[in-house]
C-alpha atoms as a printed R data frame, in Angstrom:
    type eleno elety resid chain resno       x       y       z
1   ATOM     1    CA   MET     A     1  99.689  -8.045 -11.320
2   ATOM     2    CA   ALA     A     2 101.871  -8.669  -8.919
3   ATOM     3    CA   THR     A     3 103.922  -5.951  -6.991
4   ATOM     4    CA   PRO     A     4 107.698  -5.709  -7.459
5   ATOM     5    CA   ILE     A     5 108.680  -5.697  -3.599
6   ATOM     6    CA   LEU     A     6 111.847  -5.905  -2.331
7   ATOM     7    CA   LEU     A     7 112.464  -6.056   1.631
8   ATOM     8    CA   ASP     A     8 114.999  -4.585   3.831
9   ATOM     9    CA   VAL     A     9 115.140  -5.894   7.164
10  ATOM    10    CA   ASP     A    10 116.855  -6.512  10.292
11  ATOM    11    CA   THR     A    11 114.989 -10.273  10.874
12  ATOM    12    CA   GLY     A    12 113.511 -10.388  13.875
13  ATOM    13    CA   ILE     A    13 110.120 -11.861  14.909
14  ATOM    14    CA   ASP     A    14 107.542  -9.140  13.129
15  ATOM    15    CA   ASP     A    15 110.441  -8.978  10.128
16  ATOM    16    CA   ALA     A    16 110.039 -12.735  10.182
17  ATOM    17    CA   LEU     A    17 106.160 -12.215   9.070
18  ATOM    18    CA   ALA     A    18 106.780  -9.615   6.637
19  ATOM    19    CA   LEU     A    19 108.708 -12.124   4.678
20  ATOM    20    CA   LEU     A    20 106.300 -14.396   5.049
21  ATOM    21    CA   TYR     A    21 103.282 -11.960   4.158
22  ATOM    22    CA   ALA     A    22 105.345 -10.858   1.489
23  ATOM    23    CA   VAL     A    23 105.910 -14.425  -0.441
24  ATOM    24    CA   ALA     A    24 102.294 -15.962   1.129
25  ATOM    25    CA   SER     A    25 100.451 -12.921  -1.180
26  ATOM    26    CA   ALA     A    26  99.143 -13.545  -4.752
27  ATOM    27    CA   ASP     A    27  99.501  -9.546  -5.208
28  ATOM    28    CA   ALA     A    28 103.376  -8.953  -4.470
29  ATOM    29    CA   ARG     A    29 106.869 -10.427  -5.780
30  ATOM    30    CA   LEU     A    30 109.130 -10.545  -3.342
31  ATOM    31    CA   VAL     A    31 112.358 -10.014  -5.703
32  ATOM    32    CA   GLY     A    32 114.910  -9.726  -3.082
33  ATOM    33    CA   VAL     A    33 116.094  -8.864   0.341
34  ATOM    34    CA   SER     A    34 118.644  -6.783   1.912
35  ATOM    35    CA   CYS     A    35 119.510  -7.495   5.489
36  ATOM    36    CA   VAL     A    36 120.604  -4.766   8.137
37  ATOM    37    CA   ALA     A    37 121.845  -5.230  11.259
38  ATOM    38    CA   GLY     A    38 119.247  -3.867  13.902
39  ATOM    39    CA   ASN     A    39 117.476  -6.206  15.966
40  ATOM    40    CA   VAL     A    40 120.640  -8.407  15.970
41  ATOM    41    CA   SER     A    41 124.099  -8.366  14.866
42  ATOM    42    CA   LEU     A    42 124.059  -8.690  10.214
43  ATOM    43    CA   GLY     A    43 125.468 -12.335  10.520
44  ATOM    44    CA   GLU     A    44 122.125 -13.406  12.366
45  ATOM    45    CA   VAL     A    45 119.592 -11.499  10.566
46  ATOM    46    CA   THR     A    46 121.074 -12.772   7.205
47  ATOM    47    CA   ALA     A    47 120.790 -15.988   8.632
48  ATOM    48    CA   ASN     A    48 117.152 -15.777   9.681
49  ATOM    49    CA   THR     A    49 115.992 -14.136   6.782
50  ATOM    50    CA   ALA     A    50 117.630 -17.120   4.358
51  ATOM    51    CA   ALA     A    51 116.137 -19.723   6.585
52  ATOM    52    CA   VAL     A    52 112.500 -18.117   6.714
53  ATOM    53    CA   LEU     A    53 112.712 -18.043   3.399
54  ATOM    54    CA   ASP     A    54 113.506 -21.723   2.879
55  ATOM    55    CA   LEU     A    55 111.076 -22.727   5.231
56  ATOM    56    CA   ALA     A    56 108.597 -20.771   3.278
57  ATOM    57    CA   GLY     A    57 109.172 -23.105   0.206
58  ATOM    58    CA   HIS     A    58 111.046 -19.718  -1.117
59  ATOM    59    CA   PRO     A    59 115.203 -20.987  -1.307
60  ATOM    60    CA   GLU     A    60 115.074 -18.657  -4.771
61  ATOM    61    CA   VAL     A    61 114.626 -15.625  -3.622
62  ATOM    62    CA   GLU     A    62 117.936 -13.312  -3.161
63  ATOM    63    CA   VAL     A    63 119.114 -12.451   0.348
64  ATOM    64    CA   ALA     A    64 122.066 -10.158   0.611
65  ATOM    65    CA   PRO     A    65 124.122  -8.665   3.430
66  ATOM    66    CA   GLY     A    66 124.154  -5.082   3.460
67  ATOM    67    CA   CYS     A    67 125.263  -3.004   6.959
68  ATOM    68    CA   ALA     A    68 126.670  -4.452   9.681
69  ATOM    69    CA   GLY     A    69 126.199  -1.255  12.181
70  ATOM    70    CA   PRO     A    70 124.528   2.331  11.976
71  ATOM    71    CA   ILE     A    71 126.577   5.399   9.850
72  ATOM    72    CA   GLU     A    72 128.240   6.699  13.342
73  ATOM    73    CA   ARG     A    73 126.928   5.271  16.133
74  ATOM    74    CA   PRO     A    74 128.169   1.646  17.401
75  ATOM    75    CA   LEU     A    75 125.373  -1.069  16.874
76  ATOM    76    CA   VAL     A    76 122.469  -1.909  19.958
77  ATOM    77    CA   THR     A    77 120.737  -4.795  19.444
78  ATOM    78    CA   THR     A    78 117.885  -5.988  21.366
79  ATOM    79    CA   PRO     A    79 117.388  -9.687  22.837
80  ATOM    80    CA   GLU     A    80 115.065  -8.944  25.154
81  ATOM    81    CA   THR     A    81 112.681  -8.545  22.243
82  ATOM    82    CA   HIS     A    82 113.169 -10.720  20.125
83  ATOM    83    CA   GLY     A    83 115.635 -13.297  21.407
84  ATOM    84    CA   PRO     A    84 118.848 -14.006  21.765
85  ATOM    85    CA   THR     A    85 119.456 -14.709  17.997
86  ATOM    86    CA   GLY     A    86 115.973 -12.979  16.944
87  ATOM    87    CA   THR     A    87 113.116 -15.802  16.364
88  ATOM    88    CA   GLY     A    88 112.504 -15.990  19.883
89  ATOM    89    CA   TYR     A    89 111.960 -19.397  20.997
90  ATOM    90    CA   ALA     A    90 112.321 -20.896  17.302
91  ATOM    91    CA   THR     A    91 115.556 -22.387  16.542
92  ATOM    92    CA   LEU     A    92 116.199 -21.859  12.480
93  ATOM    93    CA   ALA     A    93 119.187 -23.019  10.402
94  ATOM    94    CA   ALA     A    94 120.091 -21.907   7.167
95  ATOM    95    CA   PRO     A    95 122.205 -23.354   3.948
96  ATOM    96    CA   PRO     A    96 125.586 -22.440   3.821
97  ATOM    97    CA   ASP     A    97 125.484 -21.494   0.307
98  ATOM    98    CA   ARG     A    98 122.562 -19.624   0.532
99  ATOM    99    CA   ILE     A    99 123.592 -15.753   1.296
100 ATOM   100    CA   SER     A   100 124.262 -13.888  -1.961
101 ATOM   101    CA   GLY     A   101 127.664 -12.756  -3.057
102 ATOM   102    CA   ARG     A   102 126.397  -9.396  -3.762
103 ATOM   103    CA   SER     A   103 125.653  -6.706  -1.035
104 ATOM   104    CA   GLY     A   104 122.343  -5.990  -0.261
105 ATOM   105    CA   ILE     A   105 123.711  -2.042  -0.998
106 ATOM   106    CA   ASP     A   106 124.244  -3.240  -4.491
107 ATOM   107    CA   LEU     A   107 121.059  -5.389  -4.796
108 ATOM   108    CA   ILE     A   108 119.138  -2.459  -3.610
109 ATOM   109    CA   VAL     A   109 120.544  -0.262  -6.602
110 ATOM   110    CA   ASP     A   110 121.089  -3.072  -9.100
111 ATOM   111    CA   ARG     A   111 117.307  -3.722  -8.731
112 ATOM   112    CA   ALA     A   112 116.230  -0.012  -9.008
113 ATOM   113    CA   ARG     A   113 118.293   0.624 -12.015
114 ATOM   114    CA   SER     A   114 117.697  -2.118 -13.717
115 ATOM   115    CA   ASP     A   115 113.958  -1.750 -13.156
116 ATOM   116    CA   PRO     A   116 113.162   2.368 -13.102
117 ATOM   117    CA   GLY     A   117 109.509   2.786 -11.734
118 ATOM   118    CA   GLU     A   118 108.573  -0.681 -10.705
119 ATOM   119    CA   ILE     A   119 110.133  -1.460  -7.554
120 ATOM   120    CA   THR     A   120 108.599  -1.075  -3.944
121 ATOM   121    CA   LEU     A   121 111.276  -0.914  -1.716
122 ATOM   122    CA   VAL     A   122 110.055  -1.916   1.822
123 ATOM   123    CA   ALA     A   123 112.552  -0.779   5.115
124 ATOM   124    CA   VAL     A   124 111.401  -2.762   7.785
125 ATOM   125    CA   GLY     A   125 114.704  -2.078  10.604
126 ATOM   126    CA   PRO     A   126 117.274   0.778  10.396
127 ATOM   127    CA   LEU     A   127 117.466   2.823   7.584
128 ATOM   128    CA   THR     A   128 121.283   2.235   7.037
129 ATOM   129    CA   ASN     A   129 121.317   0.054   4.374
130 ATOM   130    CA   VAL     A   130 118.921   2.841   2.130
131 ATOM   131    CA   ALA     A   131 121.396   5.841   2.956
132 ATOM   132    CA   VAL     A   132 124.287   4.378   1.816
133 ATOM   133    CA   ALA     A   133 122.748   3.180  -1.264
134 ATOM   134    CA   LEU     A   134 121.487   6.513  -1.670
135 ATOM   135    CA   ARG     A   135 125.168   7.681  -1.201
136 ATOM   136    CA   ARG     A   136 126.244   5.622  -4.223
137 ATOM   137    CA   GLU     A   137 122.938   6.453  -6.021
138 ATOM   138    CA   PRO     A   138 121.509   9.571  -5.409
139 ATOM   139    CA   ARG     A   139 118.548   9.105  -7.873
140 ATOM   140    CA   LEU     A   140 117.119   6.441  -5.932
141 ATOM   141    CA   LEU     A   141 114.082   7.780  -4.889
142 ATOM   142    CA   HIS     A   142 113.041   8.673  -8.468
143 ATOM   143    CA   LEU     A   143 114.159   5.101  -9.462
144 ATOM   144    CA   LEU     A   144 111.699   3.349  -6.978
145 ATOM   145    CA   LYS     A   145 108.460   3.537  -7.674
146 ATOM   146    CA   ARG     A   146 108.105   3.644  -3.773
147 ATOM   147    CA   LEU     A   147 110.195   3.668  -0.349
148 ATOM   148    CA   VAL     A   148 107.866   2.291   2.095
149 ATOM   149    CA   ILE     A   149 109.091   2.701   5.591
150 ATOM   150    CA   MET     A   150 108.490   1.184   8.707
151 ATOM   151    CA   GLY     A   151 109.544   3.997  11.354
152 ATOM   152    CA   GLY     A   152 108.941   6.543  13.612
153 ATOM   153    CA   CYS     A   153 106.158   7.864  15.886
154 ATOM   154    CA   PHE     A   154 104.530  11.233  15.579
155 ATOM   155    CA   THR     A   155 100.942  11.265  18.030
156 ATOM   156    CA   VAL     A   156 102.132   8.653  20.467
157 ATOM   157    CA   ALA     A   157 104.871   7.484  22.736
158 ATOM   158    CA   GLY     A   158 107.650   5.818  21.271
159 ATOM   159    CA   ASN     A   159 108.462   2.383  22.106
160 ATOM   160    CA   THR     A   160 112.678   3.005  22.905
161 ATOM   161    CA   ALA     A   161 112.762   6.298  24.608
162 ATOM   162    CA   PRO     A   162 109.661   8.265  25.472
163 ATOM   163    CA   ARG     A   163 110.166   9.972  21.874
164 ATOM   164    CA   THR     A   164 111.230   7.475  19.634
165 ATOM   165    CA   GLU     A   165 111.026   4.410  17.934
166 ATOM   166    CA   TRP     A   166 113.578   1.335  17.510
167 ATOM   167    CA   ASN     A   167 114.410   1.857  14.020
168 ATOM   168    CA   MET     A   168 114.866   5.801  14.159
169 ATOM   169    CA   HIS     A   169 116.850   4.542  17.459
170 ATOM   170    CA   VAL     A   170 119.035   2.522  16.264
171 ATOM   171    CA   ASP     A   171 120.529   4.830  13.291
172 ATOM   172    CA   PRO     A   172 119.247   8.043  13.587
173 ATOM   173    CA   GLU     A   173 122.204   9.779  11.287
174 ATOM   174    CA   ALA     A   174 120.900   7.479   8.252
175 ATOM   175    CA   ALA     A   175 117.482   8.278   8.945
176 ATOM   176    CA   LYS     A   176 118.152  12.227   8.401
177 ATOM   177    CA   GLU     A   177 119.787  11.417   5.288
178 ATOM   178    CA   VAL     A   178 117.007   9.326   3.609
179 ATOM   179    CA   PHE     A   179 114.278  11.752   4.246
180 ATOM   180    CA   ALA     A   180 116.488  14.930   3.262
181 ATOM   181    CA   ALA     A   181 117.019  12.725   0.447
182 ATOM   182    CA   ALA     A   182 113.067  12.438  -0.507
183 ATOM   183    CA   GLY     A   183 112.437  16.203  -0.218
184 ATOM   184    CA   ARG     A   184 114.595  16.161  -3.173
185 ATOM   185    CA   GLY     A   185 112.932  14.761  -6.820
186 ATOM   186    CA   ALA     A   186 111.409  11.655  -5.477
187 ATOM   187    CA   ARG     A   187 109.114  10.010  -7.579
188 ATOM   188    CA   SER     A   188 106.668   9.834  -5.170
189 ATOM   189    CA   LEU     A   189 106.431  10.609  -1.116
190 ATOM   190    CA   PRO     A   190 107.828   7.684   0.942
191 ATOM   191    CA   LEU     A   191 105.307   6.137   2.952
192 ATOM   192    CA   VAL     A   192 105.832   5.854   6.601
193 ATOM   193    CA   MET     A   193 104.150   3.842   9.048
194 ATOM   194    CA   PRO     A   194 104.738   4.818  12.350
195 ATOM   195    CA   LEU     A   195 104.045   3.746  15.752
196 ATOM   196    CA   ASP     A   196 100.895   5.548  15.460
197 ATOM   197    CA   VAL     A   197  99.133   3.438  12.873
198 ATOM   198    CA   THR     A   198 101.160  -0.555  13.600
199 ATOM   199    CA   GLU     A   199 100.277  -0.242  16.901
200 ATOM   200    CA   GLN     A   200  96.840  -0.756  15.724
201 ATOM   201    CA   ALA     A   201  97.334  -3.535  14.903
202 ATOM   202    CA   ARG     A   202  97.639  -6.085  18.045
203 ATOM   203    CA   LEU     A   203  98.482 -10.030  17.012
204 ATOM   204    CA   LEU     A   204  96.567 -11.866  19.949
205 ATOM   205    CA   PRO     A   205  96.734 -15.674  20.580
206 ATOM   206    CA   HIS     A   206  92.937 -16.369  19.564
207 ATOM   207    CA   HIS     A   207  94.269 -14.564  15.966
208 ATOM   208    CA   VAL     A   208  97.216 -17.243  15.961
209 ATOM   209    CA   ALA     A   209  94.945 -20.327  16.542
210 ATOM   210    CA   ARG     A   210  92.840 -18.844  13.987
211 ATOM   211    CA   LEU     A   211  95.530 -18.615  11.777
212 ATOM   212    CA   ALA     A   212  96.278 -22.128  12.682
213 ATOM   213    CA   GLU     A   213  93.093 -23.681  12.469
214 ATOM   214    CA   ARG     A   214  92.790 -22.099   8.777
215 ATOM   215    CA   ALA     A   215  96.350 -23.925   7.950
216 ATOM   216    CA   GLY     A   216  94.588 -27.454   8.934
217 ATOM   217    CA   THR     A   217  96.553 -27.562  12.196
218 ATOM   218    CA   SER     A   218  94.760 -26.936  16.070
219 ATOM   219    CA   MET     A   219  96.387 -25.110  19.077
220 ATOM   220    CA   GLU     A   220  94.783 -24.791  22.713
221 ATOM   221    CA   SER     A   221  97.446 -22.378  23.305
222 ATOM   222    CA   LEU     A   222 100.830 -21.053  22.298
223 ATOM   223    CA   GLN     A   223 102.974 -23.842  24.043
224 ATOM   224    CA   PRO     A   224 105.662 -25.368  22.124
225 ATOM   225    CA   LEU     A   225 104.483 -27.306  18.964
226 ATOM   226    CA   ILE     A   226 106.411 -30.664  18.430
227 ATOM   227    CA   SER     A   227 105.051 -31.521  14.474
228 ATOM   228    CA   ASP     A   228 107.125 -32.656  11.522
229 ATOM   229    CA   ALA     A   229 104.037 -31.996   9.358
230 ATOM   230    CA   HIS     A   230 103.928 -28.451  10.125
231 ATOM   231    CA   PRO     A   231 107.460 -26.963  10.598
232 ATOM   232    CA   LEU     A   232 106.285 -23.019   9.657
233 ATOM   233    CA   MET     A   233 103.260 -23.058  11.873
234 ATOM   234    CA   SER     A   234 105.827 -24.733  14.834
235 ATOM   235    CA   PHE     A   235 108.303 -21.983  13.835
236 ATOM   236    CA   ILE     A   236 105.694 -19.033  14.371
237 ATOM   237    CA   ALA     A   237 103.909 -20.235  16.849
238 ATOM   238    CA   ASP     A   238 107.407 -20.413  18.928
239 ATOM   239    CA   ALA     A   239 108.313 -17.272  17.690
240 ATOM   240    CA   LEU     A   240 105.507 -15.749  18.529
241 ATOM   241    CA   ARG     A   241 105.126 -16.866  22.162
242 ATOM   242    CA   PHE     A   242 108.542 -15.327  23.039
243 ATOM   243    CA   TYR     A   243 107.556 -11.920  21.513
244 ATOM   244    CA   MET     A   244 104.041 -12.393  23.021
245 ATOM   245    CA   GLU     A   245 105.974 -12.793  26.270
246 ATOM   246    CA   PHE     A   246 108.080  -9.954  25.949
247 ATOM   247    CA   HIS     A   247 105.267  -7.730  25.167
248 ATOM   248    CA   HIS     A   248 103.266  -8.594  28.770
249 ATOM   249    CA   ARG     A   249 106.269  -7.682  30.200
250 ATOM   250    CA   TYR     A   250 107.173  -4.294  28.853
251 ATOM   251    CA   ASP     A   251 103.326  -3.290  27.246
252 ATOM   252    CA   GLY     A   252 100.644  -4.591  28.984
253 ATOM   253    CA   PHE     A   253  99.074  -7.318  27.496
254 ATOM   254    CA   TYR     A   254  99.251 -10.827  25.906
255 ATOM   255    CA   GLY     A   255 100.195 -10.234  22.666
256 ATOM   256    CA   ALA     A   256 102.090  -8.598  20.099
257 ATOM   257    CA   PHE     A   257 102.614  -5.569  18.064
258 ATOM   258    CA   VAL     A   258 102.885  -6.490  14.359
259 ATOM   259    CA   HIS     A   259 104.755  -3.803  13.115
260 ATOM   260    CA   ASP     A   260 106.609  -5.062  10.326
261 ATOM   261    CA   PRO     A   261 103.984  -7.168   8.492
262 ATOM   262    CA   PHE     A   262 101.443  -4.122   8.755
263 ATOM   263    CA   ALA     A   263 104.228  -2.375   6.306
264 ATOM   264    CA   VAL     A   264 104.457  -4.584   3.689
265 ATOM   265    CA   ALA     A   265 100.698  -4.673   3.519
266 ATOM   266    CA   ALA     A   266 100.316  -1.146   2.943
267 ATOM   267    CA   ALA     A   267 102.684  -1.239   0.718
268 ATOM   268    CA   LEU     A   268 101.054  -3.706  -1.570
269 ATOM   269    CA   ASP     A   269  97.042  -1.779  -0.526
270 ATOM   270    CA   PRO     A   270  97.633   1.878   0.291
271 ATOM   271    CA   SER     A   271  94.084   1.676   1.416
272 ATOM   272    CA   LEU     A   272  94.558   0.168   4.485
273 ATOM   273    CA   VAL     A   273  96.102   3.500   5.876
274 ATOM   274    CA   SER     A   274  94.767   7.025   5.999
275 ATOM   275    CA   THR     A   275  98.011   9.674   5.524
276 ATOM   276    CA   VAL     A   276  99.128  12.948   6.408
277 ATOM   277    CA   GLU     A   277 101.377  14.581   3.755
278 ATOM   278    CA   THR     A   278 104.173  16.874   5.178
279 ATOM   279    CA   THR     A   279 107.695  17.603   6.286
280 ATOM   280    CA   VAL     A   280 109.655  15.203   8.619
281 ATOM   281    CA   ASP     A   281 113.473  15.743   9.982
282 ATOM   282    CA   ILE     A   282 115.114  13.746  12.389
283 ATOM   283    CA   GLU     A   283 116.199  14.487  15.467
284 ATOM   284    CA   THR     A   284 119.992  13.281  15.977
285 ATOM   285    CA   GLY     A   285 121.658  15.694  18.649
286 ATOM   286    CA   GLY     A   286 119.305  15.569  21.200
287 ATOM   287    CA   GLU     A   287 120.267  14.135  25.048
288 ATOM   288    CA   LEU     A   288 116.789  12.462  25.554
289 ATOM   289    CA   THR     A   289 115.286  13.187  21.886
290 ATOM   290    CA   ALA     A   290 117.746  10.949  19.757
291 ATOM   291    CA   GLY     A   291 116.201   9.360  16.945
292 ATOM   292    CA   GLU     A   292 112.621  11.883  16.891
293 ATOM   293    CA   THR     A   293 110.801  11.759  13.928
294 ATOM   294    CA   VAL     A   294 109.303  14.929  13.577
295 ATOM   295    CA   GLY     A   295 106.623  16.004  11.865
296 ATOM   296    CA   ASP     A   296 105.782  19.811  11.167
297 ATOM   297    CA   PHE     A   297 102.122  19.252  10.941
298 ATOM   298    CA   ARG     A   298 101.589  23.080  10.637
299 ATOM   299    CA   GLY     A   299 104.132  24.095   7.899
300 ATOM   300    CA   ALA     A   300 106.127  26.250  10.745
301 ATOM   301    CA   TRP     A   301 109.053  25.051   8.228
302 ATOM   302    CA   GLY     A   302 107.844  25.938   5.222
303 ATOM   303    CA   ARG     A   303 109.102  23.348   3.456
304 ATOM   304    CA   GLU     A   304 107.868  21.261   0.599
305 ATOM   305    CA   PRO     A   305 106.121  17.788   1.664
306 ATOM   306    CA   ASN     A   306 108.651  14.922   1.882
307 ATOM   307    CA   ALA     A   307 106.412  11.752   3.719
308 ATOM   308    CA   ALA     A   308 102.945  10.976   3.864
309 ATOM   309    CA   ILE     A   309 102.705   9.820   7.087
310 ATOM   310    CA   ALA     A   310 100.065   6.860   8.250
311 ATOM   311    CA   LEU     A   311  98.216   7.804  11.359
312 ATOM   312    CA   ASP     A   312  95.282   5.712  11.140
313 ATOM   313    CA   GLY     A   313  94.729   2.589   9.217
314 ATOM   314    CA   ARG     A   314  91.953  -0.521   8.756
315 ATOM   315    CA   ALA     A   315  93.953  -2.543  11.340
316 ATOM   316    CA   ASP     A   316  91.071  -5.334  11.628
317 ATOM   317    CA   LEU     A   317  90.707  -5.543   7.432
318 ATOM   318    CA   PHE     A   318  95.145  -6.254   7.690
319 ATOM   319    CA   MET     A   319  94.655  -8.838  10.558
320 ATOM   320    CA   GLU     A   320  92.350 -10.533   8.675
321 ATOM   321    CA   ARG     A   321  94.401 -10.685   5.732
322 ATOM   322    CA   LEU     A   322  97.440 -11.380   7.682
323 ATOM   323    CA   ALA     A   323  95.751 -14.765   8.549
324 ATOM   324    CA   VAL     A   324  94.333 -15.753   5.693
325 ATOM   325    CA   ARG     A   325  97.354 -15.203   3.894
326 ATOM   326    CA   ILE     A   326  99.762 -16.844   6.006
327 ATOM   327    CA   ALA     A   327  97.668 -19.411   6.576
328 ATOM   328    CA   GLY     A   328  97.398 -20.303   3.352
329 ATOM   329    CA   LEU     A   329 101.194 -20.119   2.732
330 ATOM   330    CA   VAL     A   330 101.391 -22.942   6.023
331 ATOM   331    CA   ALA     A   331  99.015 -25.350   4.476
332 ATOM   332    CA   ARG     A   332 101.123 -25.225   1.188
333 ATOM   333    CA   GLN     A   333 104.403 -26.940   3.073
334 ATOM   334    CA   GLU     A   334 102.576 -29.717   4.193
């Protein structure tokens, strides 16, 4: 049976791929998307999310705007990573009446209450919406089947500061609240997908070319595609070209880490990753380490585990699924 998935996003190029992976997967049923400011502003996140889903042929999926900024800190966005509007070189337009009238917070709480024990919430942006939803419904992590979090780093370097990952860096106070709640009566331990595992999945130009070929198109390179017949493939290629140029400048390889779709894939098939159960807390006051995810791997704190941290994964199998599933989605848009 298909797993009911609720996505919390800050779309974002890899968030867009996560949305596409979710709607392309026969083992998933995307029941809604809540939006949070992070990679870009909330308005841009919400518009991008609705437009990507419409382009993928799924205008029925509810898109609800959540928090416009972190709980305590000013919002910091990352146009150098995702482009000025969040989709790299790709352009999108959402219908003006596409956005839900209820908030992303209400969407999360209402779905959890209406289907207790059924919904998997996959949070691939800052954890602001999840923290605020927990304030409104303290039983949230018991009502959900599972919470999956893309964020943090434990045994590898950060991608924002030496010891911090982007989503945790944007709103560490929210992350601290979520992990504190995870230690109190959650139905299952949250699955945490940190950089340790997501950076094992590198999307390279030949993966995109293979995806296009499977979808019935052809690409010699990641140059702009002018194709009315393949608007979704054009979007993917134009967005990824910007993302790959960013990684070439900052990470030394022409390709891209695809963090967010890996989190969705692991939510659907936990066998894709190997996990360690431990206690996680978030540094909020450090001058150099605000947003650091601190894992107590030796049990020094003597606390019960509140997270299952993925430290290794079957990245090749995930990359194969990513190509096959999104290629199938592109082919269906012709």
